[in-house]
mmCIF file with all atom_site columns, C-alpha atoms in Angstrom:
data_model
loop_
_atom_site.group_PDB
_atom_site.id
_atom_site.type_symbol
_atom_site.label_atom_id
_atom_site.label_alt_id
_atom_site.label_comp_id
_atom_site.label_asym_id
_atom_site.label_entity_id
_atom_site.label_seq_id
_atom_site.pdbx_PDB_ins_code
_atom_site.Cartn_x
_atom_site.Cartn_y
_atom_site.Cartn_z
_atom_site.occupancy
_atom_site.B_iso_or_equiv
_atom_site.pdbx_formal_charge
_atom_site.auth_seq_id
_atom_site.auth_comp_id
_atom_site.auth_asym_id
_atom_site.auth_atom_id
_atom_site.pdbx_PDB_model_num
ATOM 1   C CA . MET H 1 1   ? -49.253 -54.401 110.935 1.00 0.00 ? 1   MET H CA 1
ATOM 2   C CA . SER H 1 2   ? -51.343 -51.260 111.397 1.00 0.00 ? 2   SER H CA 1
ATOM 3   C CA . ASP H 1 3   ? -55.107 -51.235 111.670 1.00 0.00 ? 3   ASP H CA 1
ATOM 4   C CA . CYS H 1 4   ? -57.101 -50.615 108.532 1.00 0.00 ? 4   CYS H CA 1
ATOM 5   C CA . ILE H 1 5   ? -59.956 -48.208 107.994 1.00 0.00 ? 5   ILE H CA 1
ATOM 6   C CA . ARG H 1 6   ? -62.509 -48.617 105.223 1.00 0.00 ? 6   ARG H CA 1
ATOM 7   C CA . CYS H 1 7   ? -62.701 -45.828 102.625 1.00 0.00 ? 7   CYS H CA 1
ATOM 8   C CA . GLN H 1 8   ? -66.201 -44.365 102.789 1.00 0.00 ? 8   GLN H CA 1
ATOM 9   C CA . LYS H 1 9   ? -66.360 -43.880 99.039  1.00 0.00 ? 9   LYS H CA 1
ATOM 10  C CA . CYS H 1 10  ? -64.932 -47.021 97.401  1.00 0.00 ? 10  CYS H CA 1
ATOM 11  C CA . GLY H 1 11  ? -64.954 -49.390 100.386 1.00 0.00 ? 11  GLY H CA 1
ATOM 12  C CA . LYS H 1 12  ? -61.257 -50.299 100.115 1.00 0.00 ? 12  LYS H CA 1
ATOM 13  C CA . ASP H 1 13  ? -59.422 -51.119 103.359 1.00 0.00 ? 13  ASP H CA 1
ATOM 14  C CA . VAL H 1 14  ? -56.649 -48.568 103.919 1.00 0.00 ? 14  VAL H CA 1
ATOM 15  C CA . PRO H 1 15  ? -53.891 -48.652 106.561 1.00 0.00 ? 15  PRO H CA 1
ATOM 16  C CA . GLU H 1 16  ? -54.724 -46.135 109.278 1.00 0.00 ? 16  GLU H CA 1
ATOM 17  C CA . ASP H 1 17  ? -51.613 -44.061 108.581 1.00 0.00 ? 17  ASP H CA 1
ATOM 18  C CA . GLU H 1 18  ? -52.592 -43.682 104.889 1.00 0.00 ? 18  GLU H CA 1
ATOM 19  C CA . VAL H 1 19  ? -56.169 -42.461 105.449 1.00 0.00 ? 19  VAL H CA 1
ATOM 20  C CA . PHE H 1 20  ? -57.275 -38.968 104.430 1.00 0.00 ? 20  PHE H CA 1
ATOM 21  C CA . ALA H 1 21  ? -60.108 -37.273 106.300 1.00 0.00 ? 21  ALA H CA 1
ATOM 22  C CA . THR H 1 22  ? -62.266 -34.460 104.989 1.00 0.00 ? 22  THR H CA 1
ATOM 23  C CA . GLU H 1 23  ? -65.822 -33.278 105.577 1.00 0.00 ? 23  GLU H CA 1
ATOM 24  C CA . GLY H 1 24  ? -66.122 -35.782 108.432 1.00 0.00 ? 24  GLY H CA 1
ATOM 25  C CA . LYS H 1 25  ? -65.407 -38.764 106.165 1.00 0.00 ? 25  LYS H CA 1
ATOM 26  C CA . THR H 1 26  ? -62.377 -41.003 105.666 1.00 0.00 ? 26  THR H CA 1
ATOM 27  C CA . PHE H 1 27  ? -60.988 -41.787 102.222 1.00 0.00 ? 27  PHE H CA 1
ATOM 28  C CA . CYS H 1 28  ? -58.207 -43.651 100.476 1.00 0.00 ? 28  CYS H CA 1
ATOM 29  C CA . GLU H 1 29  ? -55.816 -41.402 98.524  1.00 0.00 ? 29  GLU H CA 1
ATOM 30  C CA . ASP H 1 30  ? -57.554 -41.877 95.152  1.00 0.00 ? 30  ASP H CA 1
ATOM 31  C CA . CYS H 1 31  ? -61.009 -41.079 96.526  1.00 0.00 ? 31  CYS H CA 1
ATOM 32  C CA . TYR H 1 32  ? -59.663 -38.107 98.500  1.00 0.00 ? 32  TYR H CA 1
ATOM 33  C CA . ILE H 1 33  ? -58.267 -36.641 95.281  1.00 0.00 ? 33  ILE H CA 1
ATOM 34  C CA . ASP H 1 34  ? -61.582 -37.315 93.505  1.00 0.00 ? 34  ASP H CA 1
ATOM 35  C CA . VAL H 1 35  ? -63.614 -35.622 96.240  1.00 0.00 ? 35  VAL H CA 1
ATOM 36  C CA . ASN H 1 36  ? -61.362 -32.574 96.503  1.00 0.00 ? 36  ASN H CA 1
ATOM 37  C CA . ASN H 1 37  ? -60.673 -32.131 92.797  1.00 0.00 ? 37  ASN H CA 1
ATOM 38  C CA . ARG H 1 38  ? -64.211 -31.412 91.693  1.00 0.00 ? 38  ARG H CA 1
ATOM 39  C CA . ILE H 1 39  ? -65.295 -28.197 90.042  1.00 0.00 ? 39  ILE H CA 1
ATOM 40  C CA . ARG H 1 40  ? -68.650 -26.806 91.127  1.00 0.00 ? 40  ARG H CA 1
ATOM 41  C CA . VAL H 1 41  ? -71.106 -26.773 88.229  1.00 0.00 ? 41  VAL H CA 1
ATOM 42  C CA . CYS H 1 42  ? -73.469 -24.121 89.590  1.00 0.00 ? 42  CYS H CA 1
ATOM 43  C CA . ASP H 1 43  ? -70.916 -21.508 90.549  1.00 0.00 ? 43  ASP H CA 1
ATOM 44  C CA . PRO H 1 44  ? -71.786 -17.934 89.527  1.00 0.00 ? 44  PRO H CA 1
ATOM 45  C CA . TRP H 1 45  ? -68.302 -16.688 90.460  1.00 0.00 ? 45  TRP H CA 1
ATOM 46  C CA . GLY H 1 46  ? -66.661 -19.479 88.490  1.00 0.00 ? 46  GLY H CA 1
ATOM 47  C CA . GLU H 1 47  ? -68.810 -18.628 85.496  1.00 0.00 ? 47  GLU H CA 1
ATOM 48  C CA . ARG H 1 48  ? -68.098 -14.900 85.810  1.00 0.00 ? 48  ARG H CA 1
ATOM 49  C CA . SER H 1 49  ? -64.352 -15.489 86.212  1.00 0.00 ? 49  SER H CA 1
ATOM 50  C CA . LYS H 1 50  ? -64.266 -17.787 83.190  1.00 0.00 ? 50  LYS H CA 1
ATOM 51  C CA . LYS H 1 51  ? -66.210 -15.254 81.108  1.00 0.00 ? 51  LYS H CA 1
ATOM 52  C CA . ILE H 1 52  ? -63.835 -12.403 82.027  1.00 0.00 ? 52  ILE H CA 1
ATOM 53  C CA . TYR H 1 53  ? -60.786 -14.608 81.390  1.00 0.00 ? 53  TYR H CA 1
ATOM 54  C CA . ARG H 1 54  ? -62.049 -15.768 77.990  1.00 0.00 ? 54  ARG H CA 1
ATOM 55  C CA . GLU H 1 55  ? -62.977 -12.235 76.907  1.00 0.00 ? 55  GLU H CA 1
ATOM 56  C CA . SER H 1 56  ? -59.632 -10.779 78.032  1.00 0.00 ? 56  SER H CA 1
ATOM 57  C CA . HIS H 1 57  ? -57.766 -13.476 76.078  1.00 0.00 ? 57  HIS H CA 1
ATOM 58  C CA . GLY H 1 58  ? -59.916 -13.212 72.949  1.00 0.00 ? 58  GLY H CA 1
ATOM 59  C CA . LEU H 1 59  ? -61.281 -16.752 73.312  1.00 0.00 ? 59  LEU H CA 1
ATOM 60  C CA . GLU H 1 60  ? -64.580 -17.564 71.625  1.00 0.00 ? 60  GLU H CA 1
ATOM 61  C CA . GLY H 1 61  ? -66.546 -20.768 71.154  1.00 0.00 ? 61  GLY H CA 1
ATOM 62  C CA . THR H 1 62  ? -64.305 -23.782 71.711  1.00 0.00 ? 62  THR H CA 1
ATOM 63  C CA . ASP H 1 63  ? -61.057 -21.767 71.725  1.00 0.00 ? 63  ASP H CA 1
ATOM 64  C CA . GLY H 1 64  ? -58.931 -22.735 74.716  1.00 0.00 ? 64  GLY H CA 1
ATOM 65  C CA . LEU H 1 65  ? -60.731 -26.014 75.428  1.00 0.00 ? 65  LEU H CA 1
ATOM 66  C CA . THR H 1 66  ? -59.051 -29.401 75.608  1.00 0.00 ? 66  THR H CA 1
ATOM 67  C CA . ASP H 1 67  ? -59.640 -31.848 72.759  1.00 0.00 ? 67  ASP H CA 1
ATOM 68  C CA . GLN H 1 68  ? -61.963 -33.862 74.986  1.00 0.00 ? 68  GLN H CA 1
ATOM 69  C CA . GLN H 1 69  ? -64.012 -30.804 75.957  1.00 0.00 ? 69  GLN H CA 1
ATOM 70  C CA . LYS H 1 70  ? -64.319 -29.895 72.271  1.00 0.00 ? 70  LYS H CA 1
ATOM 71  C CA . GLU H 1 71  ? -65.467 -33.439 71.453  1.00 0.00 ? 71  GLU H CA 1
ATOM 72  C CA . ILE H 1 72  ? -68.104 -33.361 74.202  1.00 0.00 ? 72  ILE H CA 1
ATOM 73  C CA . TYR H 1 73  ? -69.335 -29.957 73.018  1.00 0.00 ? 73  TYR H CA 1
ATOM 74  C CA . GLU H 1 74  ? -69.459 -31.079 69.372  1.00 0.00 ? 74  GLU H CA 1
ATOM 75  C CA . TYR H 1 75  ? -71.299 -34.266 70.373  1.00 0.00 ? 75  TYR H CA 1
ATOM 76  C CA . ILE H 1 76  ? -74.006 -32.264 72.172  1.00 0.00 ? 76  ILE H CA 1
ATOM 77  C CA . GLN H 1 77  ? -74.207 -29.814 69.260  1.00 0.00 ? 77  GLN H CA 1
ATOM 78  C CA . SER H 1 78  ? -74.759 -32.693 66.818  1.00 0.00 ? 78  SER H CA 1
ATOM 79  C CA . GLN H 1 79  ? -77.234 -34.596 69.039  1.00 0.00 ? 79  GLN H CA 1
ATOM 80  C CA . GLY H 1 80  ? -79.106 -31.579 70.373  1.00 0.00 ? 80  GLY H CA 1
ATOM 81  C CA . LYS H 1 81  ? -79.156 -33.094 73.864  1.00 0.00 ? 81  LYS H CA 1
ATOM 82  C CA . ALA H 1 82  ? -77.836 -36.029 75.878  1.00 0.00 ? 82  ALA H CA 1
ATOM 83  C CA . THR H 1 83  ? -77.943 -37.273 79.453  1.00 0.00 ? 83  THR H CA 1
ATOM 84  C CA . MET H 1 84  ? -74.851 -37.245 81.641  1.00 0.00 ? 84  MET H CA 1
ATOM 85  C CA . ALA H 1 85  ? -74.956 -41.053 81.605  1.00 0.00 ? 85  ALA H CA 1
ATOM 86  C CA . ASP H 1 86  ? -74.908 -41.081 77.785  1.00 0.00 ? 86  ASP H CA 1
ATOM 87  C CA . ILE H 1 87  ? -71.976 -38.670 77.662  1.00 0.00 ? 87  ILE H CA 1
ATOM 88  C CA . GLY H 1 88  ? -70.044 -40.582 80.327  1.00 0.00 ? 88  GLY H CA 1
ATOM 89  C CA . LYS H 1 89  ? -70.531 -43.850 78.474  1.00 0.00 ? 89  LYS H CA 1
ATOM 90  C CA . ARG H 1 90  ? -69.631 -42.415 75.063  1.00 0.00 ? 90  ARG H CA 1
ATOM 91  C CA . PHE H 1 91  ? -66.424 -40.771 76.305  1.00 0.00 ? 91  PHE H CA 1
ATOM 92  C CA . ASN H 1 92  ? -65.552 -43.400 78.941  1.00 0.00 ? 92  ASN H CA 1
ATOM 93  C CA . LEU H 1 93  ? -65.494 -40.873 81.790  1.00 0.00 ? 93  LEU H CA 1
ATOM 94  C CA . SER H 1 94  ? -65.992 -41.466 85.492  1.00 0.00 ? 94  SER H CA 1
ATOM 95  C CA . GLU H 1 95  ? -68.739 -39.476 87.164  1.00 0.00 ? 95  GLU H CA 1
ATOM 96  C CA . ALA H 1 96  ? -66.181 -37.109 88.737  1.00 0.00 ? 96  ALA H CA 1
ATOM 97  C CA . GLU H 1 97  ? -64.338 -36.557 85.430  1.00 0.00 ? 97  GLU H CA 1
ATOM 98  C CA . LEU H 1 98  ? -67.599 -35.952 83.591  1.00 0.00 ? 98  LEU H CA 1
ATOM 99  C CA . ASN H 1 99  ? -68.835 -33.477 86.209  1.00 0.00 ? 99  ASN H CA 1
ATOM 100 C CA . ASN H 1 100 ? -65.563 -31.535 85.962  1.00 0.00 ? 100 ASN H CA 1
ATOM 101 C CA . GLN H 1 101 ? -65.721 -31.428 82.153  1.00 0.00 ? 101 GLN H CA 1
ATOM 102 C CA . PHE H 1 102 ? -69.353 -30.313 82.210  1.00 0.00 ? 102 PHE H CA 1
ATOM 103 C CA . ALA H 1 103 ? -68.617 -27.645 84.839  1.00 0.00 ? 103 ALA H CA 1
ATOM 104 C CA . ILE H 1 104 ? -65.928 -26.135 82.618  1.00 0.00 ? 104 ILE H CA 1
ATOM 105 C CA . LEU H 1 105 ? -68.183 -26.186 79.553  1.00 0.00 ? 105 LEU H CA 1
ATOM 106 C CA . ARG H 1 106 ? -70.964 -24.587 81.590  1.00 0.00 ? 106 ARG H CA 1
ATOM 107 C CA . HIS H 1 107 ? -68.649 -21.898 82.972  1.00 0.00 ? 107 HIS H CA 1
ATOM 108 C CA . CYS H 1 108 ? -67.716 -21.137 79.337  1.00 0.00 ? 108 CYS H CA 1
ATOM 109 C CA . GLN H 1 109 ? -71.452 -20.780 78.617  1.00 0.00 ? 109 GLN H CA 1
ATOM 110 C CA . LEU H 1 110 ? -71.290 -23.494 75.957  1.00 0.00 ? 110 LEU H CA 1
ATOM 111 C CA . LEU H 1 111 ? -73.489 -26.175 77.577  1.00 0.00 ? 111 LEU H CA 1
ATOM 112 C CA . LYS H 1 112 ? -76.137 -26.222 80.283  1.00 0.00 ? 112 LYS H CA 1
ATOM 113 C CA . GLY H 1 113 ? -78.556 -28.608 81.935  1.00 0.00 ? 113 GLY H CA 1
ATOM 114 C CA . LYS H 1 114 ? -82.237 -28.681 80.994  1.00 0.00 ? 114 LYS H CA 1
ATOM 115 C CA . LYS H 1 115 ? -84.923 -30.654 82.791  1.00 0.00 ? 115 LYS H CA 1
ATOM 116 C CA . GLU H 1 116 ? -87.491 -32.422 80.631  1.00 0.00 ? 116 GLU H CA 1
ATOM 117 C CA . GLY H 1 117 ? -90.011 -34.418 82.621  1.00 0.00 ? 117 GLY H CA 1
ATOM 118 C CA . ASP H 1 118 ? -88.051 -36.566 85.058  1.00 0.00 ? 118 ASP H CA 1
ATOM 119 C CA . SER H 1 119 ? -84.797 -36.395 83.073  1.00 0.00 ? 119 SER H CA 1
ATOM 120 C CA . VAL H 1 120 ? -82.031 -33.807 82.939  1.00 0.00 ? 120 VAL H CA 1
ATOM 121 C CA . TYR H 1 121 ? -80.338 -33.303 79.588  1.00 0.00 ? 121 TYR H CA 1
ATOM 122 C CA . ILE H 1 122 ? -77.163 -31.492 78.666  1.00 0.00 ? 122 ILE H CA 1
ATOM 123 C CA . VAL H 1 123 ? -77.986 -29.054 75.870  1.00 0.00 ? 123 VAL H CA 1
ATOM 124 C CA . PRO H 1 124 ? -76.222 -26.252 73.982  1.00 0.00 ? 124 PRO H CA 1
ATOM 125 C CA . TRP H 1 125 ? -76.224 -22.926 75.817  1.00 0.00 ? 125 TRP H CA 1
#
């Protein structure tokens, strides 16, 4: 039996030959995918690329979004604002999934973050 190493994200013991290492940390396969599959929210090049792509394909508003992205956008439109925790709970999304969905909606210039006091809300662009 091979030695096990603890995943630094979820804490699961993983056989040494099944460990993934990145950024100086060791992960199980699921956590490695989570860590490396994130979309940067504050990414000017991502936003610019998305804008050029959408314009060149004639996409406006929610055109080209997934059903879930449309639902998140419509929820924020109807509520005016919501915290990431509220959105994650309402749509049953993990933190990583929610961050990816928000990043896409931000790159499309549909939603953005707004700080009010000590809280950050997701609001329409």
